[in-house]
PDB file of C-alpha atoms in Angstrom:
ATOM      1  CA  GLN A   1      59.137 128.601-130.714  1.00  0.00           C
ATOM      2  CA  LYS A   2      62.148 130.866-131.096  1.00  0.00           C
ATOM      3  CA  GLU A   3      65.597 129.271-131.149  1.00  0.00           C
ATOM      4  CA  VAL A   4      66.779 131.682-128.460  1.00  0.00           C
ATOM      5  CA  GLU A   5      64.560 132.884-125.644  1.00  0.00           C
ATOM      6  CA  GLN A   6      65.321 135.921-123.522  1.00  0.00           C
ATOM      7  CA  ASP A   7      63.084 137.705-121.056  1.00  0.00           C
ATOM      8  CA  PRO A   8      62.646 141.247-122.401  1.00  0.00           C
ATOM      9  CA  GLY A   9      62.150 142.691-118.921  1.00  0.00           C
ATOM     10  CA  PRO A  10      62.298 145.564-118.288  1.00  0.00           C
ATOM     11  CA  LEU A  11      64.620 145.120-115.365  1.00  0.00           C
ATOM     12  CA  SER A  12      65.212 147.995-112.953  1.00  0.00           C
ATOM     13  CA  VAL A  13      67.852 147.808-110.229  1.00  0.00           C
ATOM     14  CA  PRO A  14      69.544 150.248-107.856  1.00  0.00           C
ATOM     15  CA  GLU A  15      73.129 151.275-108.423  1.00  0.00           C
ATOM     16  CA  GLY A  16      75.557 148.754-106.966  1.00  0.00           C
ATOM     17  CA  ALA A  17      73.248 145.772-107.390  1.00  0.00           C
ATOM     18  CA  ILE A  18      74.279 142.504-109.013  1.00  0.00           C
ATOM     19  CA  VAL A  19      72.391 141.976-112.237  1.00  0.00           C
ATOM     20  CA  SER A  20      71.660 138.572-113.735  1.00  0.00           C
ATOM     21  CA  LEU A  21      70.597 138.287-117.366  1.00  0.00           C
ATOM     22  CA  ASN A  22      69.721 134.955-118.932  1.00  0.00           C
ATOM     23  CA  CYS A  23      68.962 133.209-122.191  1.00  0.00           C
ATOM     24  CA  THR A  24      67.908 129.703-123.074  1.00  0.00           C
ATOM     25  CA  TYR A  25      68.291 128.069-126.445  1.00  0.00           C
ATOM     26  CA  SER A  26      66.954 124.995-128.139  1.00  0.00           C
ATOM     27  CA  ASN A  27      69.526 124.191-130.833  1.00  0.00           C
ATOM     28  CA  SER A  28      72.495 122.202-129.561  1.00  0.00           C
ATOM     29  CA  ALA A  29      74.425 123.136-132.726  1.00  0.00           C
ATOM     30  CA  PHE A  30      75.219 126.529-131.255  1.00  0.00           C
ATOM     31  CA  GLN A  31      78.891 126.618-130.358  1.00  0.00           C
ATOM     32  CA  TYR A  32      79.724 130.217-129.512  1.00  0.00           C
ATOM     33  CA  PHE A  33      77.807 132.518-127.245  1.00  0.00           C
ATOM     34  CA  MET A  34      77.933 136.267-127.138  1.00  0.00           C
ATOM     35  CA  TRP A  35      76.515 139.163-125.200  1.00  0.00           C
ATOM     36  CA  TYR A  36      75.939 142.436-126.985  1.00  0.00           C
ATOM     37  CA  ARG A  37      75.035 145.710-125.335  1.00  0.00           C
ATOM     38  CA  GLN A  38      72.851 148.225-127.138  1.00  0.00           C
ATOM     39  CA  TYR A  39      72.382 151.766-125.895  1.00  0.00           C
ATOM     40  CA  SER A  40      69.265 153.624-126.930  1.00  0.00           C
ATOM     41  CA  ARG A  41      69.332 154.665-130.582  1.00  0.00           C
ATOM     42  CA  LYS A  42      72.731 153.010-131.140  1.00  0.00           C
ATOM     43  CA  GLY A  43      73.988 149.840-132.750  1.00  0.00           C
ATOM     44  CA  PRO A  44      74.814 146.754-130.663  1.00  0.00           C
ATOM     45  CA  GLU A  45      78.394 146.392-129.439  1.00  0.00           C
ATOM     46  CA  LEU A  46      80.051 143.148-128.447  1.00  0.00           C
ATOM     47  CA  LEU A  47      80.520 142.847-124.711  1.00  0.00           C
ATOM     48  CA  MET A  48      81.693 139.278-124.220  1.00  0.00           C
ATOM     49  CA  TYR A  49      81.902 135.945-125.996  1.00  0.00           C
ATOM     50  CA  THR A  50      82.406 132.429-124.714  1.00  0.00           C
ATOM     51  CA  TYR A  51      82.856 129.033-126.274  1.00  0.00           C
ATOM     52  CA  SER A  52      82.848 126.245-123.769  1.00  0.00           C
ATOM     53  CA  SER A  53      80.712 125.652-120.752  1.00  0.00           C
ATOM     54  CA  GLY A  54      81.974 127.527-117.728  1.00  0.00           C
ATOM     55  CA  ASN A  55      82.626 131.086-116.687  1.00  0.00           C
ATOM     56  CA  LYS A  56      84.480 133.941-118.315  1.00  0.00           C
ATOM     57  CA  GLU A  57      85.179 137.122-116.426  1.00  0.00           C
ATOM     58  CA  ASP A  58      85.989 140.600-117.706  1.00  0.00           C
ATOM     59  CA  GLY A  59      86.022 143.335-115.113  1.00  0.00           C
ATOM     60  CA  ARG A  60      82.555 143.642-113.617  1.00  0.00           C
ATOM     61  CA  PHE A  61      81.080 141.253-116.183  1.00  0.00           C
ATOM     62  CA  THR A  62      80.924 137.467-115.987  1.00  0.00           C
ATOM     63  CA  ALA A  63      79.524 135.303-118.746  1.00  0.00           C
ATOM     64  CA  GLN A  64      78.410 131.800-117.913  1.00  0.00           C
ATOM     65  CA  VAL A  65      77.510 128.968-120.254  1.00  0.00           C
ATOM     66  CA  ASP A  66      75.857 125.682-119.372  1.00  0.00           C
ATOM     67  CA  LYS A  67      75.597 123.686-122.585  1.00  0.00           C
ATOM     68  CA  SER A  68      73.984 120.705-120.889  1.00  0.00           C
ATOM     69  CA  SER A  69      71.061 122.898-119.852  1.00  0.00           C
ATOM     70  CA  LYS A  70      71.242 125.113-122.941  1.00  0.00           C
ATOM     71  CA  TYR A  71      71.393 128.134-120.693  1.00  0.00           C
ATOM     72  CA  ILE A  72      73.641 131.186-120.690  1.00  0.00           C
ATOM     73  CA  SER A  73      73.928 134.053-118.260  1.00  0.00           C
ATOM     74  CA  LEU A  74      75.564 137.419-117.918  1.00  0.00           C
ATOM     75  CA  PHE A  75      76.260 138.822-114.480  1.00  0.00           C
ATOM     76  CA  ILE A  76      77.049 142.460-113.846  1.00  0.00           C
ATOM     77  CA  ARG A  77      78.595 143.282-110.499  1.00  0.00           C
ATOM     78  CA  ASP A  78      78.441 146.711-108.897  1.00  0.00           C
ATOM     79  CA  SER A  79      76.055 147.917-111.582  1.00  0.00           C
ATOM     80  CA  GLN A  80      76.305 151.545-112.654  1.00  0.00           C
ATOM     81  CA  PRO A  81      73.793 153.898-114.279  1.00  0.00           C
ATOM     82  CA  SER A  82      76.019 153.765-117.372  1.00  0.00           C
ATOM     83  CA  ASP A  83      75.143 150.056-117.642  1.00  0.00           C
ATOM     84  CA  SER A  84      71.560 151.020-118.494  1.00  0.00           C
ATOM     85  CA  ALA A  85      70.996 149.540-121.942  1.00  0.00           C
ATOM     86  CA  THR A  86      69.454 146.606-123.749  1.00  0.00           C
ATOM     87  CA  TYR A  87      71.479 143.417-123.417  1.00  0.00           C
ATOM     88  CA  LEU A  88      71.196 140.928-126.244  1.00  0.00           C
ATOM     89  CA  CYS A  89      72.424 137.382-126.103  1.00  0.00           C
ATOM     90  CA  ALA A  90      73.546 135.930-129.416  1.00  0.00           C
ATOM     91  CA  MET A  91      74.713 132.549-130.617  1.00  0.00           C
ATOM     92  CA  ILE A  92      76.462 131.121-133.602  1.00  0.00           C
ATOM     93  CA  ARG A  93      76.931 127.610-134.941  1.00  0.00           C
ATOM     94  CA  SER A  94      80.481 127.860-136.124  1.00  0.00           C
ATOM     95  CA  SER A  95      83.293 130.344-136.024  1.00  0.00           C
ATOM     96  CA  LEU A  96      85.585 128.591-138.457  1.00  0.00           C
ATOM     97  CA  PRO A  97      86.079 130.458-141.736  1.00  0.00           C
ATOM     98  CA  ASN A  98      85.962 127.306-143.803  1.00  0.00           C
ATOM     99  CA  ALA A  99      83.142 125.624-141.982  1.00  0.00           C
ATOM    100  CA  GLY A 100      79.534 126.403-141.412  1.00  0.00           C
ATOM    101  CA  GLY A 101      78.702 127.110-145.029  1.00  0.00           C
ATOM    102  CA  THR A 102      75.786 129.435-145.234  1.00  0.00           C
ATOM    103  CA  SER A 103      75.494 129.579-141.468  1.00  0.00           C
ATOM    104  CA  TYR A 104      78.951 131.126-141.098  1.00  0.00           C
ATOM    105  CA  GLY A 105      78.635 134.452-139.350  1.00  0.00           C
ATOM    106  CA  LYS A 106      74.924 133.964-138.825  1.00  0.00           C
ATOM    107  CA  LEU A 107      74.193 135.330-135.387  1.00  0.00           C
ATOM    108  CA  THR A 108      70.913 134.317-133.794  1.00  0.00           C
ATOM    109  CA  PHE A 109      69.842 136.862-131.199  1.00  0.00           C
ATOM    110  CA  GLY A 110      67.597 136.757-128.202  1.00  0.00           C
ATOM    111  CA  GLN A 111      64.969 139.474-127.915  1.00  0.00           C
ATOM    112  CA  GLY A 112      67.100 141.546-125.552  1.00  0.00           C
ATOM    113  CA  THR A 113      66.563 142.564-121.929  1.00  0.00           C
ATOM    114  CA  ILE A 114      66.078 146.239-121.162  1.00  0.00           C
ATOM    115  CA  LEU A 115      68.091 147.135-118.053  1.00  0.00           C
ATOM    116  CA  THR A 116      67.850 150.354-116.080  1.00  0.00           C
ATOM    117  CA  VAL A 117      70.240 151.051-113.214  1.00  0.00           C
ATOM    118  CA  HIS A 118      69.007 153.958-111.151  1.00  0.00           C
ATOM    119  CA  PRO A 119      71.246 156.036-108.884  1.00  0.00           C
TER     120      PRO A 119
ATOM    121  CA  ASP B   1      86.841 157.881-137.345  1.00  0.00           C
ATOM    122  CA  THR B   2      83.649 155.930-137.797  1.00  0.00           C
ATOM    123  CA  ALA B   3      84.075 152.168-138.147  1.00  0.00           C
ATOM    124  CA  VAL B   4      80.736 151.233-139.712  1.00  0.00           C
ATOM    125  CA  SER B   5      78.631 154.044-141.096  1.00  0.00           C
ATOM    126  CA  GLN B   6      75.145 154.051-142.585  1.00  0.00           C
ATOM    127  CA  THR B   7      73.197 156.629-144.521  1.00  0.00           C
ATOM    128  CA  PRO B   8      70.631 157.888-144.049  1.00  0.00           C
ATOM    129  CA  LYS B   9      70.078 157.709-140.320  1.00  0.00           C
ATOM    130  CA  TYR B  10      66.357 158.328-140.663  1.00  0.00           C
ATOM    131  CA  LEU B  11      64.123 157.538-143.603  1.00  0.00           C
ATOM    132  CA  VAL B  12      60.428 158.371-143.770  1.00  0.00           C
ATOM    133  CA  THR B  13      58.623 157.356-146.918  1.00  0.00           C
ATOM    134  CA  GLN B  14      55.266 156.284-148.263  1.00  0.00           C
ATOM    135  CA  MET B  15      54.057 152.831-149.141  1.00  0.00           C
ATOM    136  CA  GLY B  16      54.971 151.723-152.616  1.00  0.00           C
ATOM    137  CA  ASN B  17      58.138 153.806-152.857  1.00  0.00           C
ATOM    138  CA  ASP B  18      61.615 152.435-153.526  1.00  0.00           C
ATOM    139  CA  LYS B  19      64.473 153.383-151.224  1.00  0.00           C
ATOM    140  CA  SER B  20      68.123 152.532-150.607  1.00  0.00           C
ATOM    141  CA  ILE B  21      70.298 152.433-147.522  1.00  0.00           C
ATOM    142  CA  LYS B  22      74.060 152.639-147.821  1.00  0.00           C
ATOM    143  CA  CYS B  23      76.690 151.101-145.585  1.00  0.00           C
ATOM    144  CA  GLU B  24      80.437 151.528-145.479  1.00  0.00           C
ATOM    145  CA  GLN B  25      83.067 150.089-143.169  1.00  0.00           C
ATOM    146  CA  ASN B  26      86.673 151.216-142.784  1.00  0.00           C
ATOM    147  CA  LEU B  27      87.806 148.310-140.607  1.00  0.00           C
ATOM    148  CA  GLY B  28      89.270 146.314-143.461  1.00  0.00           C
ATOM    149  CA  HIS B  29      86.761 143.515-142.851  1.00  0.00           C
ATOM    150  CA  ASP B  30      85.752 141.183-145.639  1.00  0.00           C
ATOM    151  CA  THR B  31      82.278 140.195-144.465  1.00  0.00           C
ATOM    152  CA  MET B  32      79.282 142.500-144.144  1.00  0.00           C
ATOM    153  CA  TYR B  33      75.732 141.945-142.952  1.00  0.00           C
ATOM    154  CA  TRP B  34      72.279 143.470-142.919  1.00  0.00           C
ATOM    155  CA  TYR B  35      70.059 143.003-139.880  1.00  0.00           C
ATOM    156  CA  LYS B  36      66.502 144.116-139.211  1.00  0.00           C
ATOM    157  CA  GLN B  37      65.406 145.116-135.702  1.00  0.00           C
ATOM    158  CA  ASP B  38      61.671 145.271-135.175  1.00  0.00           C
ATOM    159  CA  SER B  39      59.690 147.358-132.710  1.00  0.00           C
ATOM    160  CA  LYS B  40      60.175 144.714-130.023  1.00  0.00           C
ATOM    161  CA  LYS B  41      63.968 145.010-130.394  1.00  0.00           C
ATOM    162  CA  PHE B  42      64.240 141.589-131.993  1.00  0.00           C
ATOM    163  CA  LEU B  43      67.320 141.591-134.234  1.00  0.00           C
ATOM    164  CA  LYS B  44      67.315 139.218-137.200  1.00  0.00           C
ATOM    165  CA  ILE B  45      69.875 138.678-139.910  1.00  0.00           C
ATOM    166  CA  MET B  46      68.798 139.311-143.488  1.00  0.00           C
ATOM    167  CA  PHE B  47      71.904 138.972-145.651  1.00  0.00           C
ATOM    168  CA  SER B  48      75.641 138.637-145.484  1.00  0.00           C
ATOM    169  CA  TYR B  49      78.340 139.122-148.086  1.00  0.00           C
ATOM    170  CA  ASN B  50      81.912 137.933-148.074  1.00  0.00           C
ATOM    171  CA  ASN B  51      84.233 139.622-150.567  1.00  0.00           C
ATOM    172  CA  LYS B  52      81.226 140.734-152.613  1.00  0.00           C
ATOM    173  CA  GLU B  53      79.762 137.221-152.639  1.00  0.00           C
ATOM    174  CA  LEU B  54      76.362 136.548-151.080  1.00  0.00           C
ATOM    175  CA  ILE B  55      76.714 133.858-148.397  1.00  0.00           C
ATOM    176  CA  ILE B  56      73.638 134.278-146.196  1.00  0.00           C
ATOM    177  CA  ASN B  57      70.231 135.005-147.626  1.00  0.00           C
ATOM    178  CA  GLU B  58      67.513 134.520-145.053  1.00  0.00           C
ATOM    179  CA  THR B  59      63.835 134.262-145.864  1.00  0.00           C
ATOM    180  CA  VAL B  60      63.449 137.846-146.935  1.00  0.00           C
ATOM    181  CA  PRO B  61      60.966 139.113-149.548  1.00  0.00           C
ATOM    182  CA  ASN B  62      62.639 139.599-152.889  1.00  0.00           C
ATOM    183  CA  ARG B  63      61.677 143.272-152.689  1.00  0.00           C
ATOM    184  CA  PHE B  64      64.892 143.500-150.676  1.00  0.00           C
ATOM    185  CA  SER B  65      68.025 143.389-152.753  1.00  0.00           C
ATOM    186  CA  PRO B  66      71.497 143.800-151.323  1.00  0.00           C
ATOM    187  CA  LYS B  67      74.371 144.939-153.438  1.00  0.00           C
ATOM    188  CA  SER B  68      78.071 144.923-152.624  1.00  0.00           C
ATOM    189  CA  PRO B  69      80.176 146.973-155.054  1.00  0.00           C
ATOM    190  CA  ASP B  70      83.323 146.149-153.058  1.00  0.00           C
ATOM    191  CA  LYS B  71      84.121 144.557-149.738  1.00  0.00           C
ATOM    192  CA  ALA B  72      83.926 147.862-147.870  1.00  0.00           C
ATOM    193  CA  HIS B  73      80.391 148.652-149.011  1.00  0.00           C
ATOM    194  CA  LEU B  74      77.065 146.883-148.731  1.00  0.00           C
ATOM    195  CA  ASN B  75      73.898 148.646-149.813  1.00  0.00           C
ATOM    196  CA  LEU B  76      70.298 147.604-149.345  1.00  0.00           C
ATOM    197  CA  HIS B  77      67.635 148.488-151.868  1.00  0.00           C
ATOM    198  CA  ILE B  78      63.982 148.019-151.019  1.00  0.00           C
ATOM    199  CA  ASN B  79      61.268 148.075-153.677  1.00  0.00           C
ATOM    200  CA  SER B  80      57.565 148.707-153.182  1.00  0.00           C
ATOM    201  CA  LEU B  81      57.845 149.534-149.502  1.00  0.00           C
ATOM    202  CA  GLU B  82      55.170 148.176-147.162  1.00  0.00           C
ATOM    203  CA  LEU B  83      54.063 149.221-143.688  1.00  0.00           C
ATOM    204  CA  GLY B  84      55.644 146.085-142.237  1.00  0.00           C
ATOM    205  CA  ASP B  85      59.065 147.184-143.485  1.00  0.00           C
ATOM    206  CA  SER B  86      59.141 149.863-140.801  1.00  0.00           C
ATOM    207  CA  ALA B  87      62.055 148.937-138.539  1.00  0.00           C
ATOM    208  CA  VAL B  88      65.639 149.815-137.755  1.00  0.00           C
ATOM    209  CA  TYR B  89      68.103 148.341-140.222  1.00  0.00           C
ATOM    210  CA  PHE B  90      71.637 147.690-139.049  1.00  0.00           C
ATOM    211  CA  CYS B  91      74.693 147.044-141.107  1.00  0.00           C
ATOM    212  CA  ALA B  92      77.548 145.089-139.528  1.00  0.00           C
ATOM    213  CA  SER B  93      80.947 143.764-140.517  1.00  0.00           C
ATOM    214  CA  SER B  94      83.400 141.131-139.370  1.00  0.00           C
ATOM    215  CA  GLN B  95      86.618 139.513-140.486  1.00  0.00           C
ATOM    216  CA  ARG B  96      86.030 136.040-141.911  1.00  0.00           C
ATOM    217  CA  GLY B  97      89.444 134.861-140.840  1.00  0.00           C
ATOM    218  CA  GLY B  98      88.952 136.325-137.398  1.00  0.00           C
ATOM    219  CA  GLN B  99      88.874 134.231-134.301  1.00  0.00           C
ATOM    220  CA  VAL B 100      85.205 134.691-133.678  1.00  0.00           C
ATOM    221  CA  ALA B 101      82.709 135.094-136.473  1.00  0.00           C
ATOM    222  CA  GLY B 102      80.310 136.484-133.924  1.00  0.00           C
ATOM    223  CA  GLU B 103      82.579 139.473-133.324  1.00  0.00           C
ATOM    224  CA  GLN B 104      80.585 141.780-135.492  1.00  0.00           C
ATOM    225  CA  TYR B 105      80.769 145.554-135.531  1.00  0.00           C
ATOM    226  CA  PHE B 106      77.473 147.302-136.023  1.00  0.00           C
ATOM    227  CA  GLY B 107      76.633 150.609-137.599  1.00  0.00           C
ATOM    228  CA  PRO B 108      74.363 153.175-135.910  1.00  0.00           C
ATOM    229  CA  GLY B 109      71.269 151.953-137.718  1.00  0.00           C
ATOM    230  CA  THR B 110      68.797 153.423-140.187  1.00  0.00           C
ATOM    231  CA  ARG B 111      65.327 154.020-138.796  1.00  0.00           C
ATOM    232  CA  LEU B 112      62.855 153.404-141.610  1.00  0.00           C
ATOM    233  CA  THR B 113      59.261 154.531-141.236  1.00  0.00           C
ATOM    234  CA  VAL B 114      56.766 153.653-143.933  1.00  0.00           C
ATOM    235  CA  THR B 115      53.502 155.605-143.853  1.00  0.00           C
TER     236      THR B 115
END
């Protein structure tokens, strides 16, 4: 069983739709949660990160973390064709430079969900 | 002004060959990583270096050897290439003292095909 599970999709929605992307995880040691976006043939780029349970909003994007359920979500409002990409959730045990030992900086990714927003 | 660059972008080679991928970052970061992304888009960390010191070494065959000549460069050398090594390899960097260790900046990737 993978530490982080993410439905690979693909997910196809019309422009303007609200998109919900989700990941579950099994290791309660994960402290920080990130969403990366990866366009075709490009490297991943950080979209959002969260620490505690709750919501974090940035423009059309909202990241949600529920540590009790080990479940994270990314919502995209008013989706645009330019949002078409693969969305990868990622998690990390510790962000502190002097903590975490060999796990410092070790991102564990979900498989990624392929999203297509059609006009 | 490219932040994290990798060369080459594409690499096609035969089984048994030895090849290297180079990575450079101009962000002033002190930590660099190598990731492997398989055909199903699953991205997995292989190595990380902080100030030229190896700090993460996942379960990777010892045919893979990273080398960091300075904190702005991290190269990956692969010996005796196998079909299963075909993947996209990403280099990334971050600042160890930064607020979020997960804030990593990725290069464009090197698409390796072993025939």
